[in-house]
mmCIF file of C-alpha atoms in Angstrom:
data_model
loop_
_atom_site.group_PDB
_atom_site.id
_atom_site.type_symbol
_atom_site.label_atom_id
_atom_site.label_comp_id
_atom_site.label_asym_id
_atom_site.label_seq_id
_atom_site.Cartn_x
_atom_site.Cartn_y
_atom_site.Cartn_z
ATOM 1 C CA UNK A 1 -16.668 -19.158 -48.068
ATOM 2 C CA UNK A 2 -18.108 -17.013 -50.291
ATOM 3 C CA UNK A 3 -20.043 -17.750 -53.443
ATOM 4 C CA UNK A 4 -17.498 -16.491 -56.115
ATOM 5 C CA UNK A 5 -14.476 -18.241 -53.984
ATOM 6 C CA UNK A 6 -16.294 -21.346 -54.229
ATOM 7 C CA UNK A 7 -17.060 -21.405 -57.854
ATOM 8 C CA UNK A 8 -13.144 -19.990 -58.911
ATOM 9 C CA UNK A 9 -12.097 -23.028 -56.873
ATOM 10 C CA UNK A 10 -14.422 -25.364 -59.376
ATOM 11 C CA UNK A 11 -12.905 -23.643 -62.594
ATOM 12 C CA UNK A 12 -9.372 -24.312 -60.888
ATOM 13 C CA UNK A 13 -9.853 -28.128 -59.985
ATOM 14 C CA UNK A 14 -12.520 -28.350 -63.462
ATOM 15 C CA UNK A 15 -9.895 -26.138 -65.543
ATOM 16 C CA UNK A 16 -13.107 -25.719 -67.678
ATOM 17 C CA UNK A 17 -16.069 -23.083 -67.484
ATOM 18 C CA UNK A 18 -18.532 -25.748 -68.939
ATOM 19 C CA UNK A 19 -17.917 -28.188 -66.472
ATOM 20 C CA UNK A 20 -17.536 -25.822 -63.455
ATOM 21 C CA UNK A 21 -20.883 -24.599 -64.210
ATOM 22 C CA UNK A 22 -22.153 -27.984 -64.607
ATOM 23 C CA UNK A 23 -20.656 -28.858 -61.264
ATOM 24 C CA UNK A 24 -22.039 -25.850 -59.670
ATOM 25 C CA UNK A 25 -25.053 -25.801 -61.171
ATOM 26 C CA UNK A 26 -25.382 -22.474 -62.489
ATOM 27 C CA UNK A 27 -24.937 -20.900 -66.069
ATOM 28 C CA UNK A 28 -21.578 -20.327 -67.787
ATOM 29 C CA UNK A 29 -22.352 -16.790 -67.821
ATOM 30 C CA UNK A 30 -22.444 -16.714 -64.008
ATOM 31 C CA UNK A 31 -19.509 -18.637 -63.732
ATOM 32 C CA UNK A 32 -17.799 -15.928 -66.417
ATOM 33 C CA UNK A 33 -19.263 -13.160 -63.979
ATOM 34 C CA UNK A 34 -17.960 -14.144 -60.890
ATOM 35 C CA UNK A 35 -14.122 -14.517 -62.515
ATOM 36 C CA UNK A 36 -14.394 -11.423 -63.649
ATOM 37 C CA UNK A 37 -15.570 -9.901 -60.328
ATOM 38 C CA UNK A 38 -12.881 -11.412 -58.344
ATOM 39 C CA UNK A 39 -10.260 -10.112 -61.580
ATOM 40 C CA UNK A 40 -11.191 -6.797 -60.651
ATOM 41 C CA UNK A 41 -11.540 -7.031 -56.779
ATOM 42 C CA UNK A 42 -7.969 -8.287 -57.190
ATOM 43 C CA UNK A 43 -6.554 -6.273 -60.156
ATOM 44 C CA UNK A 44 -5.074 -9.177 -61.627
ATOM 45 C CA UNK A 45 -5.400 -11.787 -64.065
ATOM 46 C CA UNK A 46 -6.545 -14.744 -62.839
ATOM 47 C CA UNK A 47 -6.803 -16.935 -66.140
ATOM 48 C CA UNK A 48 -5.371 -17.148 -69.379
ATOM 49 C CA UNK A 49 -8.260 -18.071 -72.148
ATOM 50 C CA UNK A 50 -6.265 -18.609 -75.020
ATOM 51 C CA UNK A 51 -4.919 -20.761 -76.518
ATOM 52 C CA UNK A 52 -7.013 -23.260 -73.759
ATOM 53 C CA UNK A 53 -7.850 -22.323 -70.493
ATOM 54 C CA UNK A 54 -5.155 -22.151 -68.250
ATOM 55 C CA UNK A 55 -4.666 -20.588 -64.534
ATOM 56 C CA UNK A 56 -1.855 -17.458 -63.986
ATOM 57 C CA UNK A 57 0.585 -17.038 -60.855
ATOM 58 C CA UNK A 58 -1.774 -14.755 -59.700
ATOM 59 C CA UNK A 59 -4.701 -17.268 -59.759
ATOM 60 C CA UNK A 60 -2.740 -20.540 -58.305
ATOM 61 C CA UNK A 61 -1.653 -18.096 -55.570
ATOM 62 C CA UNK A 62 -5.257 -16.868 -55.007
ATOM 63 C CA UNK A 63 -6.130 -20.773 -55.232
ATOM 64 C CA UNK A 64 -3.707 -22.165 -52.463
ATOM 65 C CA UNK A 65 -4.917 -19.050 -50.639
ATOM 66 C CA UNK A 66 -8.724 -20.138 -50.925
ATOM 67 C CA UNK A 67 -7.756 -23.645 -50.126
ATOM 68 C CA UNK A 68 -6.081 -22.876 -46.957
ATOM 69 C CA UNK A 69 -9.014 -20.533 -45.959
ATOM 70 C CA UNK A 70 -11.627 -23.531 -46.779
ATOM 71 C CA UNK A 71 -9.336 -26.403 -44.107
ATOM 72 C CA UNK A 72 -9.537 -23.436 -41.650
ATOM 73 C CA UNK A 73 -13.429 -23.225 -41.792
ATOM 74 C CA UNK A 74 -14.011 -26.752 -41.714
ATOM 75 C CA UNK A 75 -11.830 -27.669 -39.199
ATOM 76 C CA UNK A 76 -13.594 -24.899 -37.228
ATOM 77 C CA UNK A 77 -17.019 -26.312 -38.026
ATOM 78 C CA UNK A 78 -16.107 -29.684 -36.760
ATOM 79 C CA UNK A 79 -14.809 -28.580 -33.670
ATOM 80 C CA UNK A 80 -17.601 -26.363 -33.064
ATOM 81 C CA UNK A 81 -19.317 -29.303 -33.732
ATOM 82 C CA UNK A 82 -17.691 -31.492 -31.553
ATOM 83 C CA UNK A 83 -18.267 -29.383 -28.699
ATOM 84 C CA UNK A 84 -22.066 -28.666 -29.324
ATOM 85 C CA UNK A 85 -21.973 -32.963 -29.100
ATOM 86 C CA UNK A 86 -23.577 -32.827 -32.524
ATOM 87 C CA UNK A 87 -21.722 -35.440 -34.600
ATOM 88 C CA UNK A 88 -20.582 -38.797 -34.936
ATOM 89 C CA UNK A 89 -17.299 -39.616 -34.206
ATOM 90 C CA UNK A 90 -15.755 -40.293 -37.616
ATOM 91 C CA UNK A 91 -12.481 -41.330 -38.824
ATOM 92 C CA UNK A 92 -11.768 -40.942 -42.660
ATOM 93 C CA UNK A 93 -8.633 -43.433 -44.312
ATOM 94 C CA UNK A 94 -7.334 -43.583 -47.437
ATOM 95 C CA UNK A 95 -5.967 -47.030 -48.118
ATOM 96 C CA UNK A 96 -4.398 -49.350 -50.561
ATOM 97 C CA UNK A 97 -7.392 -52.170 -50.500
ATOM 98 C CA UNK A 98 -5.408 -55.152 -50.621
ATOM 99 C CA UNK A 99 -2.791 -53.534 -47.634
ATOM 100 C CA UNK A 100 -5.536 -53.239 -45.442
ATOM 101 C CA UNK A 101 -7.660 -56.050 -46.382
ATOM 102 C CA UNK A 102 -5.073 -58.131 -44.991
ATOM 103 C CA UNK A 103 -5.319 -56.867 -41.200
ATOM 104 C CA UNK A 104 -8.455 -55.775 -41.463
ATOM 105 C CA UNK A 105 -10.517 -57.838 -39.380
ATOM 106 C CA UNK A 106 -8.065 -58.144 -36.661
ATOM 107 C CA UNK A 107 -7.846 -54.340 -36.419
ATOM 108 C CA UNK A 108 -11.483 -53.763 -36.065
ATOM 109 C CA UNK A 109 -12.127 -56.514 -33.608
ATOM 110 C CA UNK A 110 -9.457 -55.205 -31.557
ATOM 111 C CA UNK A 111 -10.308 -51.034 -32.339
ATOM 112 C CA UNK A 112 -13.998 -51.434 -31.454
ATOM 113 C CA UNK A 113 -13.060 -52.982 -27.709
ATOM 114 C CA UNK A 114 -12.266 -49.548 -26.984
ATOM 115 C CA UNK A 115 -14.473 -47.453 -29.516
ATOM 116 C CA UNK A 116 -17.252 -49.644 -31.050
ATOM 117 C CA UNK A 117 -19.310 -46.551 -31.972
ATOM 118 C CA UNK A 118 -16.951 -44.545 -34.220
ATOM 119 C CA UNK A 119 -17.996 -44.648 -37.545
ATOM 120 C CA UNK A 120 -14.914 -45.613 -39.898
ATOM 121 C CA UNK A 121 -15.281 -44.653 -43.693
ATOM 122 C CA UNK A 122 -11.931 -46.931 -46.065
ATOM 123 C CA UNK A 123 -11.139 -44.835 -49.270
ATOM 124 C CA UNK A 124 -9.425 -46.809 -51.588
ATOM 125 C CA UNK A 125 -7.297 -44.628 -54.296
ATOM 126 C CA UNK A 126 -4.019 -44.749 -55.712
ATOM 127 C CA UNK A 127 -1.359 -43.435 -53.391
ATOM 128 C CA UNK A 128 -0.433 -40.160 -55.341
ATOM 129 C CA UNK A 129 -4.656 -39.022 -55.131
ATOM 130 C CA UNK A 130 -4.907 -40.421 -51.769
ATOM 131 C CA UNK A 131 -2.207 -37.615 -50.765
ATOM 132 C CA UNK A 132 -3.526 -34.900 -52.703
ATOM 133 C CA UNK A 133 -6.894 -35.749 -50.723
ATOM 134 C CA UNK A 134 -5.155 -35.515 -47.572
ATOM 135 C CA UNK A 135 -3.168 -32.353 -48.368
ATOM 136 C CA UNK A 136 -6.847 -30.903 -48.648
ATOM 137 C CA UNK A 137 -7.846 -32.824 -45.085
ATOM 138 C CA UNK A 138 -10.273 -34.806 -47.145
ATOM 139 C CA UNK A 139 -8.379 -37.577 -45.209
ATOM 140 C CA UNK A 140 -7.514 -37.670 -41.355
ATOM 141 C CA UNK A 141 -4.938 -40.543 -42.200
ATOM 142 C CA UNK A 142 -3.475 -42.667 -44.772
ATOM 143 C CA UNK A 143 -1.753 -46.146 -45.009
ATOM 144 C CA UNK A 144 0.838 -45.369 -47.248
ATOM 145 C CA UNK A 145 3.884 -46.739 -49.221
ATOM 146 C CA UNK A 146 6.700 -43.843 -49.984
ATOM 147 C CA UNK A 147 4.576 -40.586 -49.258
ATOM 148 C CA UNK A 148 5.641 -37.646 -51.146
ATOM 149 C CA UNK A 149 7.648 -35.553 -48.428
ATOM 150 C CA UNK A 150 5.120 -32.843 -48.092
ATOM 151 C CA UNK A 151 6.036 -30.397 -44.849
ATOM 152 C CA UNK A 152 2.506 -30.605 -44.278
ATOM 153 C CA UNK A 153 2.924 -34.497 -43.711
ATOM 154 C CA UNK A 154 3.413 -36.063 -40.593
ATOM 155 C CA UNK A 155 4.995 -39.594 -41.670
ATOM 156 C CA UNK A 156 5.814 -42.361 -38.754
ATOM 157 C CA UNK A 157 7.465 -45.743 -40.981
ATOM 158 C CA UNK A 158 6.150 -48.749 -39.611
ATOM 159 C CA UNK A 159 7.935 -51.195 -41.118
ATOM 160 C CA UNK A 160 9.626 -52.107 -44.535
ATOM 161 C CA UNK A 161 8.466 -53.933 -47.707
ATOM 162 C CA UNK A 162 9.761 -55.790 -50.569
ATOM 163 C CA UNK A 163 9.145 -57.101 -54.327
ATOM 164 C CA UNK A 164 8.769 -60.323 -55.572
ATOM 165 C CA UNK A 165 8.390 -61.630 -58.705
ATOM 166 C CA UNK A 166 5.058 -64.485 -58.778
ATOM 167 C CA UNK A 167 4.591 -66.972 -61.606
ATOM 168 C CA UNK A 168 1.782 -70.045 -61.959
ATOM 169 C CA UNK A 169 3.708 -73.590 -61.975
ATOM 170 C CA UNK A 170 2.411 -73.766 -65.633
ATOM 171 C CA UNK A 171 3.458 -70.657 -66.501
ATOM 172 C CA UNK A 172 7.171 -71.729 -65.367
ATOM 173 C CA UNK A 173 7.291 -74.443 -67.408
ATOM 174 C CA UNK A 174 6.885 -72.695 -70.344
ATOM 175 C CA UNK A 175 9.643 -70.102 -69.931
ATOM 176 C CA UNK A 176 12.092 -72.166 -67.390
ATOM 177 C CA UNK A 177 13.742 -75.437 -66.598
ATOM 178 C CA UNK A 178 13.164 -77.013 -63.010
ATOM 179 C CA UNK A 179 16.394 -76.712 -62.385
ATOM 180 C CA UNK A 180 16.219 -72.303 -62.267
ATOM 181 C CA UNK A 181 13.727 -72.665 -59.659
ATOM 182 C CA UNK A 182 17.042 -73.295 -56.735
ATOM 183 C CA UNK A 183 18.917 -70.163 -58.421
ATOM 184 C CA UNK A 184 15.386 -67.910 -58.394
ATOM 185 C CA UNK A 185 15.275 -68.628 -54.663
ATOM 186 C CA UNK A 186 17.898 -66.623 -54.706
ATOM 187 C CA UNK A 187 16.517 -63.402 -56.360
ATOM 188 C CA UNK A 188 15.388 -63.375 -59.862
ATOM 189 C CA UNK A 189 16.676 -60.132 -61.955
ATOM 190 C CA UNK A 190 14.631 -58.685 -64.296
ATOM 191 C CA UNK A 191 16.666 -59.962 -67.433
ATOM 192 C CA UNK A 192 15.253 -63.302 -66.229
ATOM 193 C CA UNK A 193 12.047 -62.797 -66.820
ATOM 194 C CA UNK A 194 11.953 -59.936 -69.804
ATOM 195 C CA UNK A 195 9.595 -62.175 -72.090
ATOM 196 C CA UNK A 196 7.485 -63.358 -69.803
ATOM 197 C CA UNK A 197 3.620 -61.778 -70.368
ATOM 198 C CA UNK A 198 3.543 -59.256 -67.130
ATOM 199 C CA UNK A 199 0.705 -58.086 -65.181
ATOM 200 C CA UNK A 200 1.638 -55.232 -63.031
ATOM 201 C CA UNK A 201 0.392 -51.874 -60.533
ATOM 202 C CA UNK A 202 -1.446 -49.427 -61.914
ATOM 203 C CA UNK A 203 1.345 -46.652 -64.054
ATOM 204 C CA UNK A 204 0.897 -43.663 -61.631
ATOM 205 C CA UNK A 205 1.909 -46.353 -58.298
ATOM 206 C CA UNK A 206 4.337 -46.830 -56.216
ATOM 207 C CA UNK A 207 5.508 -50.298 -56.968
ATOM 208 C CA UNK A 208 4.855 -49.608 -60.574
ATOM 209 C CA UNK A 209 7.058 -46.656 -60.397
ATOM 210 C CA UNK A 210 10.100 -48.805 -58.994
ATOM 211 C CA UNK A 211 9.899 -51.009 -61.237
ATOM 212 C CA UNK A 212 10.252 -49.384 -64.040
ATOM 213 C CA UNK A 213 12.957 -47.674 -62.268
ATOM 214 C CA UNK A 214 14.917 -51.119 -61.476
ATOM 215 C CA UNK A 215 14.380 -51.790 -65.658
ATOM 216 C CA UNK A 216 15.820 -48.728 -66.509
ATOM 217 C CA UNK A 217 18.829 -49.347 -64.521
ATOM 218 C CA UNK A 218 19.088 -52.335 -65.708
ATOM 219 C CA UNK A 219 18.096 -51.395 -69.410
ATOM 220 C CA UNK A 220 15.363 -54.729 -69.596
ATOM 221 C CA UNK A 221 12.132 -53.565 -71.411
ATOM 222 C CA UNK A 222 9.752 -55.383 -69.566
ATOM 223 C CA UNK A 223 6.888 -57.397 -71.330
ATOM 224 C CA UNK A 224 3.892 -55.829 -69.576
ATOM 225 C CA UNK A 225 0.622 -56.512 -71.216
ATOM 226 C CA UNK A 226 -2.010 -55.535 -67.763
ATOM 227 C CA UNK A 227 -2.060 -53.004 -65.608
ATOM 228 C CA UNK A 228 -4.159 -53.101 -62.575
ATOM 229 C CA UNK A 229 -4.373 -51.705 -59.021
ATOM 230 C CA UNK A 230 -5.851 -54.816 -57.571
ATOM 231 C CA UNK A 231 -3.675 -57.832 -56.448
ATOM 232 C CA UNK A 232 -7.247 -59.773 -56.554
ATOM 233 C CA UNK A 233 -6.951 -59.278 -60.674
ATOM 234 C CA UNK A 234 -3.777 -59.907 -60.615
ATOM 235 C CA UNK A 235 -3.506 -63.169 -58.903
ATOM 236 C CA UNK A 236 -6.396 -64.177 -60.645
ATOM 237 C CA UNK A 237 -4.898 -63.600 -64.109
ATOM 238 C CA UNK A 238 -1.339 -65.267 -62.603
ATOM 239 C CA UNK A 239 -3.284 -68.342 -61.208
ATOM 240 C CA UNK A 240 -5.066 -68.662 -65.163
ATOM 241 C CA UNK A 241 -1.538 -68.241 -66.430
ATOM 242 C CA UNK A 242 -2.112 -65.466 -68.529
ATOM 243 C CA UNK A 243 0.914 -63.444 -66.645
ATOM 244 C CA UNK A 244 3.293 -63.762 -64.145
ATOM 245 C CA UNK A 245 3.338 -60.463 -61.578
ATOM 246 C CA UNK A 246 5.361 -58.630 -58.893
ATOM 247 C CA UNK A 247 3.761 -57.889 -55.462
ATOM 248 C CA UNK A 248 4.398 -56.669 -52.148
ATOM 249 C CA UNK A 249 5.478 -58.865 -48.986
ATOM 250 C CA UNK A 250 2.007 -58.499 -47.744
ATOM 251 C CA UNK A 251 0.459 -60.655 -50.842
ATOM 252 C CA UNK A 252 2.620 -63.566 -49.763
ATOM 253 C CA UNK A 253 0.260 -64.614 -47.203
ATOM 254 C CA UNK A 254 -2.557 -64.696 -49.650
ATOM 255 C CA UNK A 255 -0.543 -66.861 -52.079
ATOM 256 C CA UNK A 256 -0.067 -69.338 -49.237
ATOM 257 C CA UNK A 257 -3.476 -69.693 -48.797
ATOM 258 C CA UNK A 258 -4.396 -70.068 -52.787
ATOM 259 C CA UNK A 259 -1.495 -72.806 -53.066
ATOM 260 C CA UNK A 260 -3.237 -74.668 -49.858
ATOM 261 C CA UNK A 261 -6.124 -75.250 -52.282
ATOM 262 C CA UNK A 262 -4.331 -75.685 -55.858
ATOM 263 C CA UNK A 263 -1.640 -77.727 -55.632
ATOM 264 C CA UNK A 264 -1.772 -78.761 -59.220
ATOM 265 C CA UNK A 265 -1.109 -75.274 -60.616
ATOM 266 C CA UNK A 266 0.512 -73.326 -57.420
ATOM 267 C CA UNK A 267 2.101 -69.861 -57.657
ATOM 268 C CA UNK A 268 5.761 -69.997 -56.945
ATOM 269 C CA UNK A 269 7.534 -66.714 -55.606
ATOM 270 C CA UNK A 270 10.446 -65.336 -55.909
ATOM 271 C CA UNK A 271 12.486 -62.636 -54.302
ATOM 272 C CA UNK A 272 13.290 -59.574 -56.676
ATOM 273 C CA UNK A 273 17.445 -59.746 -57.207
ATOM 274 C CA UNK A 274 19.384 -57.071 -55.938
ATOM 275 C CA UNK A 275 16.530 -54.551 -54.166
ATOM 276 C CA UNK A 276 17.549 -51.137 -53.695
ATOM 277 C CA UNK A 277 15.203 -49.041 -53.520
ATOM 278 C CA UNK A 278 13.600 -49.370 -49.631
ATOM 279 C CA UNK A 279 9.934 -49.548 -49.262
ATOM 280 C CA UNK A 280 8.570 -48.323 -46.163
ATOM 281 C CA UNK A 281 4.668 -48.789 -44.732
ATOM 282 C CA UNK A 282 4.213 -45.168 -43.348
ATOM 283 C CA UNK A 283 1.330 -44.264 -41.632
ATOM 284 C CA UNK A 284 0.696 -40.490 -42.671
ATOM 285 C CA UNK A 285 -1.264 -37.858 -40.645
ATOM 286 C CA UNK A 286 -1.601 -33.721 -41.558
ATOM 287 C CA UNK A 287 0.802 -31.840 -39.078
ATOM 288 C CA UNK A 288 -0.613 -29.535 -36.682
ATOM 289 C CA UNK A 289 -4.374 -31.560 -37.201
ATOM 290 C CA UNK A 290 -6.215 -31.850 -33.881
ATOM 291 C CA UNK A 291 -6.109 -36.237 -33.260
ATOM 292 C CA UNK A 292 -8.920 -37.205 -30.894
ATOM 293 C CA UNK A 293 -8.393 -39.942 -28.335
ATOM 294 C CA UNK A 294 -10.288 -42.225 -31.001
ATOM 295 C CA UNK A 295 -7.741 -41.777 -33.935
ATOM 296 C CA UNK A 296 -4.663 -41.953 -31.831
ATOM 297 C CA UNK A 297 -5.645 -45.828 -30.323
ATOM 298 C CA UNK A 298 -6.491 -46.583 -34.201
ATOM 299 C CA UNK A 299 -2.519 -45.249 -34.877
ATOM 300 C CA UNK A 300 -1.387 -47.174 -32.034
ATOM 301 C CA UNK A 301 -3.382 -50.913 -33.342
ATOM 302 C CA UNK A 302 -2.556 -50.300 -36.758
ATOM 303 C CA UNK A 303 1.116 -49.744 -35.803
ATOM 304 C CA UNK A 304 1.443 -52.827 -34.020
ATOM 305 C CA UNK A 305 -0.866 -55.030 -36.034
ATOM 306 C CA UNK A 306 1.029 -53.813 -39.274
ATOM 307 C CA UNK A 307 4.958 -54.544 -37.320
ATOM 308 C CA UNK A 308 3.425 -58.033 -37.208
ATOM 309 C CA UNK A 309 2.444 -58.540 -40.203
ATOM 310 C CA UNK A 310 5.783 -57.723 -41.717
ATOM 311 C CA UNK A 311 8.112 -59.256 -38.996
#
């Protein structure tokens, strides 16, 4: 790509001159100079200055455009690459940490039987970046949980998930009697547990998203006082009893393992009442991307590892 294509594409993502220069390492001025050169190869407008800086139709066109031309240049450097033998074979996954943590071990011992010299890079994001990052083919894959239906998205579901609601013994006693615990096993609705301090996913997740969806429905305001994108924070502020939490199936085995060796102050669990909303594991992939023989077997072993996991 060209010089002035590259630097546009900073202003857009920057949606700032100062810090697209900074980025880009050149002066304002040149950054002013190349907008304006591509304005009048263009004969449009491609931002509005006033009263902030802001992009026109004419410049998020021009944008997608430029993006589209980039994936197609670096997907023909790669394979160029590939056939001149002079790179690594490299797989790039965006992950939720504590998802993957979980198989982890058993995936690579397995994976690296049949390719022990691909080089594997993890990047842990929240879901909505992670797709955005894939969408650009910053990604090859992504372990996912609800991906936004892009058409560019390839999405196989590989199996489904569930909420539950996870409070310290202590914690219990403050806010229940022993004899709620048989009914909880049931499912727990959020009216149950509307005072009790919260810990819960990061605002802009998945699981955070639902819910606040389930609240709204069933008009409980929640008493959330941490957010966090970790289950390792928030079992750790559960197990001090600061908050009781909601987490995914996959957790569960964790908690298993902490009550083994705490007895005294376990974490009970407790099925979310009334789930509607489905939660799928999807593993997501860019339609029409070229998958080497190495990505496809890592597919396949995730697939079945993760079917496991949540049978």
């Amino acid at each position: 790509m060209q010089a002035g294509q590259k630097i546009f594409m900073t202003v857009v993502e920057e949606m700032s001159i100062s810090r697209a220069a900074a980025r880009s390492f050149v002066t304002q001025q040149c950054v002013s100079d190349h907008i304006k050169r591509l304005e009048e190869e263009y004969q449009v407008e491609l931002f509005k200055r006033r009263p902030r800086l802001s992009i026109t139709p004419a410049g998020q066109e021009l944008y997608e455009t430029f993006c589209e031309i980039k994936r197609v240049e670096e997907k023909l450097e790669k394979n160029l690459d590939r056939i001149k033998g002079q790179t690594k074979q490299k797989l790039t996954i965006g992950v939720n940490g504590t998802r993957i943590n979980m198989i982890l071990s058993k995936l690579l011992t397995e994976y690296n039987r049949y390719f022990p010299k691909v080089v594997i890079s993890f990047v842990v994001r929240d879901t909505r970046t992670l797709e955005q990052m894939l969408l650009k083919e910053e990604l090859d894959m992504l372990l996912d949980l609800n991906a936004y239906g892009s058409p560019q998205f390839n999405i196989l579901s590989v199996a489904k998930d569930q909420l539950y609601f996870l409070i310290s013994k202590k914690l219990f006693k403050k806010y229940y009697k022993n004899e709620d615990i048989k009914r909880f096993n049931q499912g727990i609705a959020l009216k149950d547990f509307k005072d009790v301090p919260l810990v819960s996913n990061a605002e802009i997740t998945t699981i955070h998203g639902i819910l606040m969806h389930y609240a709204q429905k069933e008009n409980v305001d929640l008493n959330i006082l941490y957010y966090t994108g970790d289950y390792e924070t928030q079992l750790a502020l559960c197990s001090s009893n600061l908050a009781a939490g909601v987490c995914p199936t996959i957790v569960i085995k964790r908690i298993l393992a902490y009550n083994k060796r705490n007895s005294d102050n376990e974490l009970r669990v407790f099925p979310l009442k009334d789930q509607t909303e489905e939660l799928e594991i999807q593993i997501v992939t860019n339609k029409g991307a070229r998958q080497p023989e190495y990505m496809k077997k890592f597919i396949e072993l995730l697939q079945i590892l993760l079917q496991k996991e949540y049978s």
